[in-house]
mmCIF file with all atom_site columns, C-alpha atoms in Angstrom:
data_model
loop_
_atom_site.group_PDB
_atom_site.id
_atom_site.type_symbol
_atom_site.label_atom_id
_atom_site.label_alt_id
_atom_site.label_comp_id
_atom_site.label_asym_id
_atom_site.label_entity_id
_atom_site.label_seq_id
_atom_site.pdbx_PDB_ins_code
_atom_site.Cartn_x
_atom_site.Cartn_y
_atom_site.Cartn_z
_atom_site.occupancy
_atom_site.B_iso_or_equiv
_atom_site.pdbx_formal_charge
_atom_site.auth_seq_id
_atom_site.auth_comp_id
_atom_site.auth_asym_id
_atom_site.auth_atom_id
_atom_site.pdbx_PDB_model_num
ATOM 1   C CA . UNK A 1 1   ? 10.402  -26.988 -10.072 1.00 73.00 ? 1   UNK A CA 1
ATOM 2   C CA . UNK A 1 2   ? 8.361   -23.936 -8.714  1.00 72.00 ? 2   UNK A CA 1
ATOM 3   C CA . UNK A 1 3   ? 4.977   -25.053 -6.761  1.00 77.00 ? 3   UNK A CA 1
ATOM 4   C CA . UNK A 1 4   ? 1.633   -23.928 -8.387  1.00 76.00 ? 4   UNK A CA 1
ATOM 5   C CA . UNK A 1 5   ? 0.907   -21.758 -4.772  1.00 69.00 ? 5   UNK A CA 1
ATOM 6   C CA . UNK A 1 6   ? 4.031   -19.737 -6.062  1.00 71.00 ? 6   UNK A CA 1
ATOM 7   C CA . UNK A 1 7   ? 3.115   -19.297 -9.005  1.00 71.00 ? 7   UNK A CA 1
ATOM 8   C CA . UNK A 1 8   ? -0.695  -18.412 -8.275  1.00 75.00 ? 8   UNK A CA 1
ATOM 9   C CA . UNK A 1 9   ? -0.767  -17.388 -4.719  1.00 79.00 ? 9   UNK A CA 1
ATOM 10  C CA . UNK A 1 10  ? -3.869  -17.301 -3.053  1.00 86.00 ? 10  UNK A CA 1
ATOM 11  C CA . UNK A 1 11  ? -3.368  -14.383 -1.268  1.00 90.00 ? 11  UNK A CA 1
ATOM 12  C CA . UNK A 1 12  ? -2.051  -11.119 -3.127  1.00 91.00 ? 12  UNK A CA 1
ATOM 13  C CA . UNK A 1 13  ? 1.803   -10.745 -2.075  1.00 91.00 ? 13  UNK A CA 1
ATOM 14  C CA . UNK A 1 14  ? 4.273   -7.861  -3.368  1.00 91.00 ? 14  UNK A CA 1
ATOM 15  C CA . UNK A 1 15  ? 7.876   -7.944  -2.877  1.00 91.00 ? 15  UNK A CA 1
ATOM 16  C CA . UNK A 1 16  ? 9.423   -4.362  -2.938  1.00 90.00 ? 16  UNK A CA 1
ATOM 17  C CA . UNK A 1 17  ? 12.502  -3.056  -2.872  1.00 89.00 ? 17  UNK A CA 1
ATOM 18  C CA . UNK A 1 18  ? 11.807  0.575   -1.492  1.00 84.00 ? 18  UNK A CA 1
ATOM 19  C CA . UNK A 1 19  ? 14.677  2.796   -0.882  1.00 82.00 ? 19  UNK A CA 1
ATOM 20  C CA . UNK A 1 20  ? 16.742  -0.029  -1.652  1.00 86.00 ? 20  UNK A CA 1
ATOM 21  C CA . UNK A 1 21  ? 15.466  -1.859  1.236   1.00 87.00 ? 21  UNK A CA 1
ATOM 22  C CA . UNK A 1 22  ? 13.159  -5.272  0.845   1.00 91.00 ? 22  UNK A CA 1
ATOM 23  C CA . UNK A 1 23  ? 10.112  -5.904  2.210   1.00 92.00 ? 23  UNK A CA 1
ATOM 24  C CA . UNK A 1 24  ? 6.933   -7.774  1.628   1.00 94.00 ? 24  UNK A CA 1
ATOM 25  C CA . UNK A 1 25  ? 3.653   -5.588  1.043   1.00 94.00 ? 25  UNK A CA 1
ATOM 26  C CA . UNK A 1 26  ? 0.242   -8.315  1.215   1.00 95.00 ? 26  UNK A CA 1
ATOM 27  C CA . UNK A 1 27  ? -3.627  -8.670  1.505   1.00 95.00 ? 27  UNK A CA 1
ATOM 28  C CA . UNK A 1 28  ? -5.425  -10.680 3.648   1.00 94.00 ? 28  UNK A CA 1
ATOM 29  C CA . UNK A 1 29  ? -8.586  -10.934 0.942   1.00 93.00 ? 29  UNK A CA 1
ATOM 30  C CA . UNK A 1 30  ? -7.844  -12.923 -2.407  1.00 92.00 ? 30  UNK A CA 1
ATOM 31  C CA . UNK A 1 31  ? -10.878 -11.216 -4.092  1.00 91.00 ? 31  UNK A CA 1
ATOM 32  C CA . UNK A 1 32  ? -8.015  -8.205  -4.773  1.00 89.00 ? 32  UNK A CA 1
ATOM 33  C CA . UNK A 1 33  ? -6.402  -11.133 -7.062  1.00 86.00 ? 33  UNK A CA 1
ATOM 34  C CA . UNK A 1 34  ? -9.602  -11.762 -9.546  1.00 87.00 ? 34  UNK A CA 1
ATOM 35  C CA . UNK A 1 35  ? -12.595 -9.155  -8.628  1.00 88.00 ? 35  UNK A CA 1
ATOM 36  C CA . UNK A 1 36  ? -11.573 -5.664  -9.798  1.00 84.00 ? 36  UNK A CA 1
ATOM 37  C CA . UNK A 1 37  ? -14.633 -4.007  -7.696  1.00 86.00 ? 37  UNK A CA 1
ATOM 38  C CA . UNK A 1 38  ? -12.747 -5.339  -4.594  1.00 88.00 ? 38  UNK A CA 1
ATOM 39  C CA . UNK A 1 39  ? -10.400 -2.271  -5.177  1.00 89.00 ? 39  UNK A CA 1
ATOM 40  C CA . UNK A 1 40  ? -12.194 0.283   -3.856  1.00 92.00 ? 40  UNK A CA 1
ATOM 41  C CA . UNK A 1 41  ? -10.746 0.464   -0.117  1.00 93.00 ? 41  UNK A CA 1
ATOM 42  C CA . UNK A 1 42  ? -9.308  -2.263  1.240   1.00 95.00 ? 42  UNK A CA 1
ATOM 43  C CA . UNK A 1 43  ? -6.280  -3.566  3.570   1.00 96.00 ? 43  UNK A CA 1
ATOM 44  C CA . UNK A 1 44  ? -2.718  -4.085  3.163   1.00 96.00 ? 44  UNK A CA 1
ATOM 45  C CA . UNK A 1 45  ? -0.018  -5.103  5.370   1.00 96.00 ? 45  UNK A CA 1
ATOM 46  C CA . UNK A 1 46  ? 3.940   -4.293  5.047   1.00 94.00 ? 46  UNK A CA 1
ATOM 47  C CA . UNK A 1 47  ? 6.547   -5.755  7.299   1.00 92.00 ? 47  UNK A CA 1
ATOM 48  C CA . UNK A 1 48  ? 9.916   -4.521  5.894   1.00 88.00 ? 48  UNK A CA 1
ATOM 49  C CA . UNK A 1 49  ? 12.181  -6.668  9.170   1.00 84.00 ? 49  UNK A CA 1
ATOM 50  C CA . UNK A 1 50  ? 13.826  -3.742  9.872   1.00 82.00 ? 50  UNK A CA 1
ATOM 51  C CA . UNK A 1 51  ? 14.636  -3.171  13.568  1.00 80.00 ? 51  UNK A CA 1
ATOM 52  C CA . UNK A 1 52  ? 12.587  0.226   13.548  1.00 77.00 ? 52  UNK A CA 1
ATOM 53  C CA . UNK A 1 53  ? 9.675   -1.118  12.783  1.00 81.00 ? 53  UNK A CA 1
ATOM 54  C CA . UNK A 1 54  ? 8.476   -3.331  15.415  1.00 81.00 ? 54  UNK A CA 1
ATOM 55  C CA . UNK A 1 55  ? 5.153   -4.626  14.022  1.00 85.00 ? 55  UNK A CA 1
ATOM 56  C CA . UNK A 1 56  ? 3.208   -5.054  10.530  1.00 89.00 ? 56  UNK A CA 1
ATOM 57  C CA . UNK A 1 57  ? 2.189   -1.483  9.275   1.00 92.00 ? 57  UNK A CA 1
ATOM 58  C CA . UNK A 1 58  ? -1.685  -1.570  8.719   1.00 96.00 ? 58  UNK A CA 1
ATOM 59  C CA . UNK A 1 59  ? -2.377  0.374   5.891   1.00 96.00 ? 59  UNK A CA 1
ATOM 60  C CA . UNK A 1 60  ? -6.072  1.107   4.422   1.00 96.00 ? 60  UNK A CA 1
ATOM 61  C CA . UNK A 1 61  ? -5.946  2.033   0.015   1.00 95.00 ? 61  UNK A CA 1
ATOM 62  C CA . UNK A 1 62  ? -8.122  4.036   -1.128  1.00 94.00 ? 62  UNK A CA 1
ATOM 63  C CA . UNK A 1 63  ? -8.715  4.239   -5.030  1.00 92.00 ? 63  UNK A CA 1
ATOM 64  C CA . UNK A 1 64  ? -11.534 6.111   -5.379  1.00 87.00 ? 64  UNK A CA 1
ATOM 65  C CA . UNK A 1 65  ? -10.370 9.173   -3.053  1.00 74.00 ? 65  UNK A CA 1
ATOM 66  C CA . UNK A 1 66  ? -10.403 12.839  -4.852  1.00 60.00 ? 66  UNK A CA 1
ATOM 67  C CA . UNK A 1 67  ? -7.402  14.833  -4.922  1.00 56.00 ? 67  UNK A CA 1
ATOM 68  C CA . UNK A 1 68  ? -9.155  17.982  -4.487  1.00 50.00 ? 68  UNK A CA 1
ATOM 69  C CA . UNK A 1 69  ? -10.329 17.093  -0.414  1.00 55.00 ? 69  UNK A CA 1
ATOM 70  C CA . UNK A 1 70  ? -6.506  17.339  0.452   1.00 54.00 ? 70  UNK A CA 1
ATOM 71  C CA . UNK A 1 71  ? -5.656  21.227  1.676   1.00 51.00 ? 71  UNK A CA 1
ATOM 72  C CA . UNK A 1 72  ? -6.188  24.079  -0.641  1.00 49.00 ? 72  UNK A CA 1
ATOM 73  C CA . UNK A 1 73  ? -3.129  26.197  -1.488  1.00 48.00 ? 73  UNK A CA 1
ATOM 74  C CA . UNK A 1 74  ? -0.268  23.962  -0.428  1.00 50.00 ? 74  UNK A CA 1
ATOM 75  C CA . UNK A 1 75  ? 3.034   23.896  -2.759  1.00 48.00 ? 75  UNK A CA 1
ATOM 76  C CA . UNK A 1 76  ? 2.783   20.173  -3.180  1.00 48.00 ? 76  UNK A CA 1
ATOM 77  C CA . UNK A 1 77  ? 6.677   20.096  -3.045  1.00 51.00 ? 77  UNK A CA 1
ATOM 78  C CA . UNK A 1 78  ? 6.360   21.181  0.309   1.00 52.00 ? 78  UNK A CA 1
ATOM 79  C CA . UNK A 1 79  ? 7.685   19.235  3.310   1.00 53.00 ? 79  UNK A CA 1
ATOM 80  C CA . UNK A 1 80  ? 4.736   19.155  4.878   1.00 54.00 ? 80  UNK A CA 1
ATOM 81  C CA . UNK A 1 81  ? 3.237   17.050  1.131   1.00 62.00 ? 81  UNK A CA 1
ATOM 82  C CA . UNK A 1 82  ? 5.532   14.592  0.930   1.00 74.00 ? 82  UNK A CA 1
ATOM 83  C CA . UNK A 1 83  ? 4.845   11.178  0.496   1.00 83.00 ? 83  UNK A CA 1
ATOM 84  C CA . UNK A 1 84  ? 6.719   8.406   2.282   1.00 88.00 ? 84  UNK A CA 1
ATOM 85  C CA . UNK A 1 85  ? 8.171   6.121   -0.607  1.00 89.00 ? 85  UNK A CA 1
ATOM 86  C CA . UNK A 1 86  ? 5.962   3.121   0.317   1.00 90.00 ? 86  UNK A CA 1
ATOM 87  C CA . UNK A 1 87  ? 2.795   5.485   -0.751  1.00 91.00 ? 87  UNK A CA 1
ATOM 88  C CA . UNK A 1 88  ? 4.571   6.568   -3.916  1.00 90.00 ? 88  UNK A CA 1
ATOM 89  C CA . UNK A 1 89  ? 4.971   2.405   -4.506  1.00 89.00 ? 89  UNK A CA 1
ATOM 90  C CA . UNK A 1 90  ? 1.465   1.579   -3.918  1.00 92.00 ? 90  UNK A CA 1
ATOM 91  C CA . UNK A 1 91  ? 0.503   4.147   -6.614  1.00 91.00 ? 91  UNK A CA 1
ATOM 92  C CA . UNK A 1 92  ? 2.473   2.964   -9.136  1.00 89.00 ? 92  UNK A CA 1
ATOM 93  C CA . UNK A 1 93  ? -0.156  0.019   -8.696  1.00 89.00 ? 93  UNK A CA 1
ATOM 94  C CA . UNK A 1 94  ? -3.229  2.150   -8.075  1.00 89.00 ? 94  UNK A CA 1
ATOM 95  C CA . UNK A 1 95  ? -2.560  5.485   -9.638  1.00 88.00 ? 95  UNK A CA 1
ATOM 96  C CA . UNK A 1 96  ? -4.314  8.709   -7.345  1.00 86.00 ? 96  UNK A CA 1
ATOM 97  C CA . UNK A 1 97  ? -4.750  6.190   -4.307  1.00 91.00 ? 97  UNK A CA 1
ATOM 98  C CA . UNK A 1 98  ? -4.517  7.587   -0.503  1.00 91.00 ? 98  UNK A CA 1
ATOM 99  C CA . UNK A 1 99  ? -3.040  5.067   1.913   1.00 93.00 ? 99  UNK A CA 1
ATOM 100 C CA . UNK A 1 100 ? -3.890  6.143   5.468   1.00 93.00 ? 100 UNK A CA 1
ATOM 101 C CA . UNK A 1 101 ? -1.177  4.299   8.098   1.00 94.00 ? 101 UNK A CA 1
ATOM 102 C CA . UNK A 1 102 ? -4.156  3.736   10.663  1.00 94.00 ? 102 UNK A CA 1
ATOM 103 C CA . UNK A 1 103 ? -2.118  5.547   13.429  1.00 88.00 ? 103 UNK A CA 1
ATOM 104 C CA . UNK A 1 104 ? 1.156   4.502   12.819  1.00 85.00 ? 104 UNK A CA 1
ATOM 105 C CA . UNK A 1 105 ? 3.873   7.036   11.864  1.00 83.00 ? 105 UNK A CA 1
ATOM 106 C CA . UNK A 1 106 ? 4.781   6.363   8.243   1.00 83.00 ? 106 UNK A CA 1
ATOM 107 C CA . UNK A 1 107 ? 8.058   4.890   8.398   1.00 73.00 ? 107 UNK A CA 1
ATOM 108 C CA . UNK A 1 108 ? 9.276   3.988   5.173   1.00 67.00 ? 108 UNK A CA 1
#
């Protein structure tokens, strides 16, 4: 029998499976689980245990960012416009978002 916390956490958790690798993408602020407004920026974390990572990425989403403020002119097939994979999950849940790694080199 499956516990009610695992079947309603209390905290929002993701599971991914990103480049055929699993890891665990989560939010420190339940109000991303019932309070819509709460998804204008906010914080995730993402530990994937692989041995090149060697602590939780801290990643700020932003929704409400405009595509438009990224450079003029770029090909966005371009090397330099890729997206790691981890970005391109995130906006499968919030479409047009901008995740911004807080320092760290994107990884995944």
């Amino acid at each position: 029998q499956v516990s009610p916390g695992l079947r309603t956490p209390r905290l929002p958790v993701w599971l991914c499976s990103v480049l055929g690798r699993h890891s665990v993408l989560f939010g420190t602020d339940s109000r991303l689980l019932s309070d819509w407004k709460s998804e204008r920026i906010f914080h995730l974390y993402f530990y994937s245990g692989q041995q090149e990572q060697t602590q939780t990425a801290h990643l700020t989403i932003d929704t409400h960012s405009h595509h438009w403020e990224e450079a003029q002119g770029e090909d966005p097939c371009s090397p330099g416009k890729r997206r790691p994979a981890l970005e391109m999950a995130i906006r499968t849940r919030w479409a047009g978002a901008t995740v911004s790694w807080n320092g760290t080199d994107p990884f995944f």
